PDB file of C-alpha atoms in Angstrom:
ATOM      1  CA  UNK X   1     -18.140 -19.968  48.721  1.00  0.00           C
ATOM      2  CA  UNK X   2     -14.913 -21.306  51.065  1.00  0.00           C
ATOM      3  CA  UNK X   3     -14.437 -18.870  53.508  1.00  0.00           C
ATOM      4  CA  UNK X   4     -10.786 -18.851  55.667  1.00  0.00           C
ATOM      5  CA  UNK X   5      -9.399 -16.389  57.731  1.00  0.00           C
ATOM      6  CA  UNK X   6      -5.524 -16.410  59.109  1.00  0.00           C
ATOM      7  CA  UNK X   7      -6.610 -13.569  61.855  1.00  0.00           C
ATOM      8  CA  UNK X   8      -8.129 -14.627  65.569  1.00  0.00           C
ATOM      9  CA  UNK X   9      -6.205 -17.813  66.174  1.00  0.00           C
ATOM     10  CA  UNK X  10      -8.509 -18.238  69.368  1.00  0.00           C
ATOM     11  CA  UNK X  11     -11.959 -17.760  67.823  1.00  0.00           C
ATOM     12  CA  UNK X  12     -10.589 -21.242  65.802  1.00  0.00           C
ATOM     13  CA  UNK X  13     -13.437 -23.966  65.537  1.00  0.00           C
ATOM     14  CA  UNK X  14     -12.827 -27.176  66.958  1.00  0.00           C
ATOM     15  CA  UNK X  15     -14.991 -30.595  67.673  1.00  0.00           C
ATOM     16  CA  UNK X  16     -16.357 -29.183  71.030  1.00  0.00           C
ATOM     17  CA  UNK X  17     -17.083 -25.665  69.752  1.00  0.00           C
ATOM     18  CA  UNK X  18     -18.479 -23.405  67.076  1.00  0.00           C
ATOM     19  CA  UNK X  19     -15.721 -20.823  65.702  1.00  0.00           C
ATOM     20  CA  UNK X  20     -14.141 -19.349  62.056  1.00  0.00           C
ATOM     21  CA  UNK X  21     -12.316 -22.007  59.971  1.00  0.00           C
ATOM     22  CA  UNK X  22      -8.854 -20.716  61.274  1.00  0.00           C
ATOM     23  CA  UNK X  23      -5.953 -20.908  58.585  1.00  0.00           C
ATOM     24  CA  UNK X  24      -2.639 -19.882  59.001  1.00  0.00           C
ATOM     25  CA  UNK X  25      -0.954 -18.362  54.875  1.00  0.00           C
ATOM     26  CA  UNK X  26       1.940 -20.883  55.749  1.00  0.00           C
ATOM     27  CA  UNK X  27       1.525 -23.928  52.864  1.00  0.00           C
ATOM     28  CA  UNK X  28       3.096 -26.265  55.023  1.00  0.00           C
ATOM     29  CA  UNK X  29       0.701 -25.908  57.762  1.00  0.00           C
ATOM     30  CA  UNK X  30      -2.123 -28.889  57.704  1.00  0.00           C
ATOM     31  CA  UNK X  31      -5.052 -26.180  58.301  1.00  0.00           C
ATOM     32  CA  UNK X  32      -3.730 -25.217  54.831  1.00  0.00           C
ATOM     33  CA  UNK X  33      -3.690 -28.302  53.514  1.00  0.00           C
ATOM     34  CA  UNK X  34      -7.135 -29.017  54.658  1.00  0.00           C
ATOM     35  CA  UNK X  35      -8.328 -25.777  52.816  1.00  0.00           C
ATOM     36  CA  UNK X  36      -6.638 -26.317  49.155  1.00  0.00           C
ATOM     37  CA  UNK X  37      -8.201 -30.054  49.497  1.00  0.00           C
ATOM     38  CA  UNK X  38     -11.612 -28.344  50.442  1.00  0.00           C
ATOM     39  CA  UNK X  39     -11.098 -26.417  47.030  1.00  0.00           C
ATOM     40  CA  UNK X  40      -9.725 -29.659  45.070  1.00  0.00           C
ATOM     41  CA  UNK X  41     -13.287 -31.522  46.475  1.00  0.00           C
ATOM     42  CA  UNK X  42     -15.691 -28.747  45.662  1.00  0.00           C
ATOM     43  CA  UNK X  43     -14.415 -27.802  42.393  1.00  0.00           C
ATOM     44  CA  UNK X  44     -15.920 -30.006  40.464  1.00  0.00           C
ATOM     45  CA  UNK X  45     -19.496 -30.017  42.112  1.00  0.00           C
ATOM     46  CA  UNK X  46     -19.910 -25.999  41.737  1.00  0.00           C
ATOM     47  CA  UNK X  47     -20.458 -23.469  38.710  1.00  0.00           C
ATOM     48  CA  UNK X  48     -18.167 -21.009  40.462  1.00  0.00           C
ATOM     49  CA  UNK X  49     -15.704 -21.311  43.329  1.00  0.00           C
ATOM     50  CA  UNK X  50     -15.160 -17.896  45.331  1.00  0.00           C
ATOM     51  CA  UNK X  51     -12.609 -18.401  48.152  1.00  0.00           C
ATOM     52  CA  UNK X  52     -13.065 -15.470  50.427  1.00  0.00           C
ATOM     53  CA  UNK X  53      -9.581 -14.853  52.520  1.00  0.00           C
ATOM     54  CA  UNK X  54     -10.116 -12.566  55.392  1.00  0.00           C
ATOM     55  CA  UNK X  55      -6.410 -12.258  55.971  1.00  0.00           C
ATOM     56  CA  UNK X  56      -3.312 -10.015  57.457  1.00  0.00           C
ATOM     57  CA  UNK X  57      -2.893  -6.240  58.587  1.00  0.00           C
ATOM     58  CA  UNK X  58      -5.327  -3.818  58.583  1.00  0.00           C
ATOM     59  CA  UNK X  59      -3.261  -1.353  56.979  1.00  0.00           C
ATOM     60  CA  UNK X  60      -0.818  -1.458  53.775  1.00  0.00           C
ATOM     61  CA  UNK X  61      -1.898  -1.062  50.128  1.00  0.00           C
ATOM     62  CA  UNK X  62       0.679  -4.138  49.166  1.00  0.00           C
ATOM     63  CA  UNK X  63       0.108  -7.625  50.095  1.00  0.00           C
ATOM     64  CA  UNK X  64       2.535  -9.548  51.986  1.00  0.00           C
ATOM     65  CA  UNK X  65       4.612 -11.994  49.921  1.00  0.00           C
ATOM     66  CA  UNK X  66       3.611 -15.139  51.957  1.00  0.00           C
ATOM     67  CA  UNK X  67      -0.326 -13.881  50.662  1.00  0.00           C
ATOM     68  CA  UNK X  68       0.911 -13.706  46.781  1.00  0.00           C
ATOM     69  CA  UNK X  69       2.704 -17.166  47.329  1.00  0.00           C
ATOM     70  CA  UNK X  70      -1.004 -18.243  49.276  1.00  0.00           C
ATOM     71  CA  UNK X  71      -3.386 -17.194  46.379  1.00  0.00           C
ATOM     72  CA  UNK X  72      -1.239 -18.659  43.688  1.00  0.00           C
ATOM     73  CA  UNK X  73      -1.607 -22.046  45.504  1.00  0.00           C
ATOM     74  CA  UNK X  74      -5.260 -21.628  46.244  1.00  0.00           C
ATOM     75  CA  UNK X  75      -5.716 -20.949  42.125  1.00  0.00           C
ATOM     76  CA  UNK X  76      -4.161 -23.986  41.331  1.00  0.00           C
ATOM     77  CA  UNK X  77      -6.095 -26.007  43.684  1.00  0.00           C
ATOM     78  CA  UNK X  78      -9.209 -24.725  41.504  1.00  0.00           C
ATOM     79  CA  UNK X  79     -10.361 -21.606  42.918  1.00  0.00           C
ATOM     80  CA  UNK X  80     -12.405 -19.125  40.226  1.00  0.00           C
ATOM     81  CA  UNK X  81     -12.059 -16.085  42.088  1.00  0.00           C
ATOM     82  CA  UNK X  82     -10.431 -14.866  45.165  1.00  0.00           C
ATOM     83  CA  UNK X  83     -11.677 -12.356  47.443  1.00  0.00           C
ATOM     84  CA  UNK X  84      -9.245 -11.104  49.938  1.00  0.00           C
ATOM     85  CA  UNK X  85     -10.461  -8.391  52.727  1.00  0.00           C
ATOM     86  CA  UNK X  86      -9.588  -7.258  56.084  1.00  0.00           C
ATOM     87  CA  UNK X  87      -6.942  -4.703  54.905  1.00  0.00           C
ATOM     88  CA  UNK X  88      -8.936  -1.461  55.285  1.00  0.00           C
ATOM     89  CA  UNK X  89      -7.283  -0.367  52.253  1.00  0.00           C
ATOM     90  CA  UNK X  90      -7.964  -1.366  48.635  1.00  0.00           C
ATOM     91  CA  UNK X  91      -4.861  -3.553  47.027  1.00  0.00           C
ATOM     92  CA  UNK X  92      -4.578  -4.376  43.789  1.00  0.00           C
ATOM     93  CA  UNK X  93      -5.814  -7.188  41.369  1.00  0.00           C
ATOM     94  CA  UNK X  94      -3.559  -9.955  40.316  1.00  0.00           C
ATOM     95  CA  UNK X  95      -4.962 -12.105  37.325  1.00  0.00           C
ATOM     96  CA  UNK X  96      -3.245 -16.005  37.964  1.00  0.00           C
ATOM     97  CA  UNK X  97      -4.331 -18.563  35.787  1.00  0.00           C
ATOM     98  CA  UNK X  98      -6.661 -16.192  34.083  1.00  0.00           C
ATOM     99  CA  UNK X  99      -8.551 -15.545  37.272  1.00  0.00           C
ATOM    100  CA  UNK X 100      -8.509 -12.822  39.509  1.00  0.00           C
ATOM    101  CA  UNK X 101      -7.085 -12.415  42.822  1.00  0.00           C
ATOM    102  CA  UNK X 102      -8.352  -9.320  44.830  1.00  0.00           C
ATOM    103  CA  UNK X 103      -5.769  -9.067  47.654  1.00  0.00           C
ATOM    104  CA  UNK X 104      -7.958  -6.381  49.655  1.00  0.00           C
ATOM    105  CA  UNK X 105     -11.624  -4.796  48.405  1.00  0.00           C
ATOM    106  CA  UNK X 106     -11.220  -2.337  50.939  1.00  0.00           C
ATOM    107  CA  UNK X 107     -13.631  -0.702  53.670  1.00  0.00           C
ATOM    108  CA  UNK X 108     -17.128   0.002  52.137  1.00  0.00           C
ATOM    109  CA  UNK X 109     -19.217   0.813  55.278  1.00  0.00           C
ATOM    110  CA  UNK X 110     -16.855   2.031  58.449  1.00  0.00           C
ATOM    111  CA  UNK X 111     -16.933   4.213  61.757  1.00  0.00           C
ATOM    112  CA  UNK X 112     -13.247   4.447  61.551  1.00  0.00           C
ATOM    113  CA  UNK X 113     -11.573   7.366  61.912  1.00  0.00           C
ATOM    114  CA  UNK X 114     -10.152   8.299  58.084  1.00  0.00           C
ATOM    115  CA  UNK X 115      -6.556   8.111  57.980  1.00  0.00           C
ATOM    116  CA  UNK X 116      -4.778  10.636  56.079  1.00  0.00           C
ATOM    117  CA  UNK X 117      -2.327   8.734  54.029  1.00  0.00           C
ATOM    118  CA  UNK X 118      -4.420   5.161  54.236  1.00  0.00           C
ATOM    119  CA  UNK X 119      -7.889   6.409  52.928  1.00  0.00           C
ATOM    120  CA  UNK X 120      -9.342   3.844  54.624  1.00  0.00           C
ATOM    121  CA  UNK X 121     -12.822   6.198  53.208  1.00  0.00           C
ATOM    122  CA  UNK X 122     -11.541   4.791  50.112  1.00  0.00           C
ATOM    123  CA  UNK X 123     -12.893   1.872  47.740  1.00  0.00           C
ATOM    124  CA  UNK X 124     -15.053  -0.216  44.744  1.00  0.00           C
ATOM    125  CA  UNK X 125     -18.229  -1.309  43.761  1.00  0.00           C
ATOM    126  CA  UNK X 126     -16.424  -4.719  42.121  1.00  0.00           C
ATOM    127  CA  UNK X 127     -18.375  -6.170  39.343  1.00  0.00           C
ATOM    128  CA  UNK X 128     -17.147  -9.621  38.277  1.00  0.00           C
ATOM    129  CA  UNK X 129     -18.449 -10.748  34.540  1.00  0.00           C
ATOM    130  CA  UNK X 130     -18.259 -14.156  34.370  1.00  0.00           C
ATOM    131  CA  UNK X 131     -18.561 -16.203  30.986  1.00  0.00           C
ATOM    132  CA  UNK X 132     -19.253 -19.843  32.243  1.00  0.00           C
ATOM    133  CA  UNK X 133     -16.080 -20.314  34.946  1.00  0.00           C
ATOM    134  CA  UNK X 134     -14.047 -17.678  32.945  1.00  0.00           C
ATOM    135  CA  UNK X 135     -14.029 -13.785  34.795  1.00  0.00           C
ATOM    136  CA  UNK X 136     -13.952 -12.144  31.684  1.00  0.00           C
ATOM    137  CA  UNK X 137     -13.321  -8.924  33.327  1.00  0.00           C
ATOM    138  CA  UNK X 138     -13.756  -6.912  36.884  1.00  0.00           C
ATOM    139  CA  UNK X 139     -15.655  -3.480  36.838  1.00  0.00           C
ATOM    140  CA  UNK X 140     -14.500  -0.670  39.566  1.00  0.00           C
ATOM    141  CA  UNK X 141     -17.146   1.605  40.753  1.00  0.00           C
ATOM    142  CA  UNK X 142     -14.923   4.042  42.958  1.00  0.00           C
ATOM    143  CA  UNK X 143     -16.753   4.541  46.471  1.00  0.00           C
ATOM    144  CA  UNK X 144     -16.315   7.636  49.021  1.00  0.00           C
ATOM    145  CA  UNK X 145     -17.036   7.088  52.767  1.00  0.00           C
ATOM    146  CA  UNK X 146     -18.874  10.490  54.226  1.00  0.00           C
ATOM    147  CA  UNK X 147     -20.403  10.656  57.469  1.00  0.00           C
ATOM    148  CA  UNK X 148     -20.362   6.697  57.802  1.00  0.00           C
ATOM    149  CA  UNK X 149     -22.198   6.325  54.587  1.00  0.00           C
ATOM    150  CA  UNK X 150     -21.034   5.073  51.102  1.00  0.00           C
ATOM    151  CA  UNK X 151     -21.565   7.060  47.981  1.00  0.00           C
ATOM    152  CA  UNK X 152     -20.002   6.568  44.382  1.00  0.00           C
ATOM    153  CA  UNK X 153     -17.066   9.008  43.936  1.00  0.00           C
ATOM    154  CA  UNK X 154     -16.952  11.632  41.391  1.00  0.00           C
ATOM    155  CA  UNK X 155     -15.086  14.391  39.710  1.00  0.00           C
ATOM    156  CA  UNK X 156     -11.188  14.394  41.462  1.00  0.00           C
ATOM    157  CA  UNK X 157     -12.275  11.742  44.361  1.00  0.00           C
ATOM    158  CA  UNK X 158     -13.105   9.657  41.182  1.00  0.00           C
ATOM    159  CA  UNK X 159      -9.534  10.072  39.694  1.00  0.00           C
ATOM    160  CA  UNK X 160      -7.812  10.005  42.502  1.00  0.00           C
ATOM    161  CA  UNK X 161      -8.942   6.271  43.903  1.00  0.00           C
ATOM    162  CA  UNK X 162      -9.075   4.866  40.309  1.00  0.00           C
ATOM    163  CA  UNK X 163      -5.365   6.060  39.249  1.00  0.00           C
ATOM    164  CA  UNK X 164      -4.152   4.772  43.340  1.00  0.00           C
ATOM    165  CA  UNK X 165      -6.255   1.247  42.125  1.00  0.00           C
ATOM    166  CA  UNK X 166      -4.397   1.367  38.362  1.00  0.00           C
ATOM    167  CA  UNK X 167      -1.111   2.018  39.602  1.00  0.00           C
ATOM    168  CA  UNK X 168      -1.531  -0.812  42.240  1.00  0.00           C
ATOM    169  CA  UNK X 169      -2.637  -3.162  39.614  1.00  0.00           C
ATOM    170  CA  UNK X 170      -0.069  -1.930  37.266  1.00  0.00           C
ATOM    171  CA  UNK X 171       2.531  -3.694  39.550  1.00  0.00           C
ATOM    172  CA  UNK X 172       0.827  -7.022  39.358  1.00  0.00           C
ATOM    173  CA  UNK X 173       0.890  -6.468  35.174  1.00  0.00           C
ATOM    174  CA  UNK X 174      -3.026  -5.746  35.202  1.00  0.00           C
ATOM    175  CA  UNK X 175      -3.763  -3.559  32.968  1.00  0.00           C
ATOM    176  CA  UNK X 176      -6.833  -1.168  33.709  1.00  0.00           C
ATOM    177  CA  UNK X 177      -8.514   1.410  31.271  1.00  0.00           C
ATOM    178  CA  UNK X 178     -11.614   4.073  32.584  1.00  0.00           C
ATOM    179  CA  UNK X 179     -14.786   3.634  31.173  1.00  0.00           C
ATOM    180  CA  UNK X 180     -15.996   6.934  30.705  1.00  0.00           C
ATOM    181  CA  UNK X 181     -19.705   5.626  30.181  1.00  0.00           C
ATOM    182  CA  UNK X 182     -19.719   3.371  32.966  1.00  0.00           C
ATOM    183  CA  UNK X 183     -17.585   5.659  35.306  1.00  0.00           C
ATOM    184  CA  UNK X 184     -15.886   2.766  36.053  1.00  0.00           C
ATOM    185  CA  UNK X 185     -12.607   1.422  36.035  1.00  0.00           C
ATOM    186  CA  UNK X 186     -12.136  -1.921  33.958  1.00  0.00           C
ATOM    187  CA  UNK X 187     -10.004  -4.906  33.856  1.00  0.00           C
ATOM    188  CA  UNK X 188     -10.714  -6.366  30.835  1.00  0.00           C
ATOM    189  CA  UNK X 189      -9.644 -10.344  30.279  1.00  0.00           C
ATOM    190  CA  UNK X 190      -9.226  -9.469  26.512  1.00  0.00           C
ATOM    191  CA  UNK X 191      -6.057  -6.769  27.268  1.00  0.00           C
ATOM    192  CA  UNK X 192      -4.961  -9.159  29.645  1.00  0.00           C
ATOM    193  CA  UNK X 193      -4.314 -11.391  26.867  1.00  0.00           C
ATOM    194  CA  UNK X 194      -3.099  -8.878  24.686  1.00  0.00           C
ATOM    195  CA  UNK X 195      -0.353  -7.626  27.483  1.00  0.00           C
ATOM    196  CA  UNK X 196       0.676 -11.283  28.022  1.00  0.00           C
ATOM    197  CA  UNK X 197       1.569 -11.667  24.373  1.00  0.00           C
ATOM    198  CA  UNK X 198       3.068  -8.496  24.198  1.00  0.00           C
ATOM    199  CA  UNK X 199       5.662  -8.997  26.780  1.00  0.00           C
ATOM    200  CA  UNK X 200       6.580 -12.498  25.577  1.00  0.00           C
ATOM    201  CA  UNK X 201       8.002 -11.005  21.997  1.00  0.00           C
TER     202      UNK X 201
END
């Protein structure tokens, strides 16, 4: 697990003090460079590479463009899996390379005050299945904040923040299906493959 965040500037560690490993989403900065040779080095020496990107706003269901450009580069320096938080607001899943990028998981435990049109309350249970270094799909468990406490959704809440999450992948090409059984909403690599040759006939 490489862990960067592009928030706090002045919490930054240095050689005189302890701090978060500071990295600004611009590709051309060397605290960047640093981090995708970080991923180049440990790639080979781990089963699974998880690069966890505490990064941007707080609020916005989209990721900013500089972050899309940011993953993509981070994938092709090796990372398996990219877990982006911060945003209190779920985003939605991009599969690069055949591996997922999760832009924002969301809040899962808060004492913020809900906000109306960012359900902030709102979120996932996310359940990678990995096959070797392959993420052969991502299971959503939609969660409900109540009273500072996380519970799994159900009935309307349930459709509600699963359609939100399948419309939001939708726009990064994911395609998502509901599990009925599970009660769970599913990215499965197989339709990924399947969607990918269907949109290059």
């Amino acid at each position: 697990l490489l862990a960067f965040t592009d928030n706090e500037p002045g919490w930054e560690a240095s050689a005189e003090r302890p701090g978060v490993f500071y990295v600004p989403t611009d590709l051309t900065d060397s605290r960047a460079k640093k981090l995708l040779e970080l991923i180049r080095e440990s790639r080979d020496v781990v089963d699974v590479l998880i690069v966890s990107a505490h990064w941007g706003s707080n609020w916005g269901y989209r990721p900013p463009h500089e972050h899309v450009l940011f993953a993509h580069a981070l994938m092709e320096a090796g990372a398996d899996i990219i877990f982006g938080h911060s945003s209190h607001v779920f985003r939605g899943i991009e599969y690069y390379k055949d591996r997922p990028i999760l832009y924002g998981a969301g809040d899962f435990v808060d004492d913020y005050a809900i906000d109306e049109v960012e359900r902030n309350d709102q979120s996932f249970i996310y359940v990678i299945e990995m096959a070797g270094r392959i993420a052969r799909g991502v299971r959503m468990y939609p969660t409900l904040i109540r009273g500072c406490h996380a519970s799994l959704a159900d009935g309307v809440y349930a459709l509600s923040i699963t359609q939100k999450m399948a419309d939001l992948c939708g726009e990064f090409h994911t395609p998502t299906c509901w599990n009925s059984v599970r009660q769970s909403l599913e990215i499965a690599y197989s339709n990924i493959d399947a969607n990918r040759a269907a949109s290059s006939h």
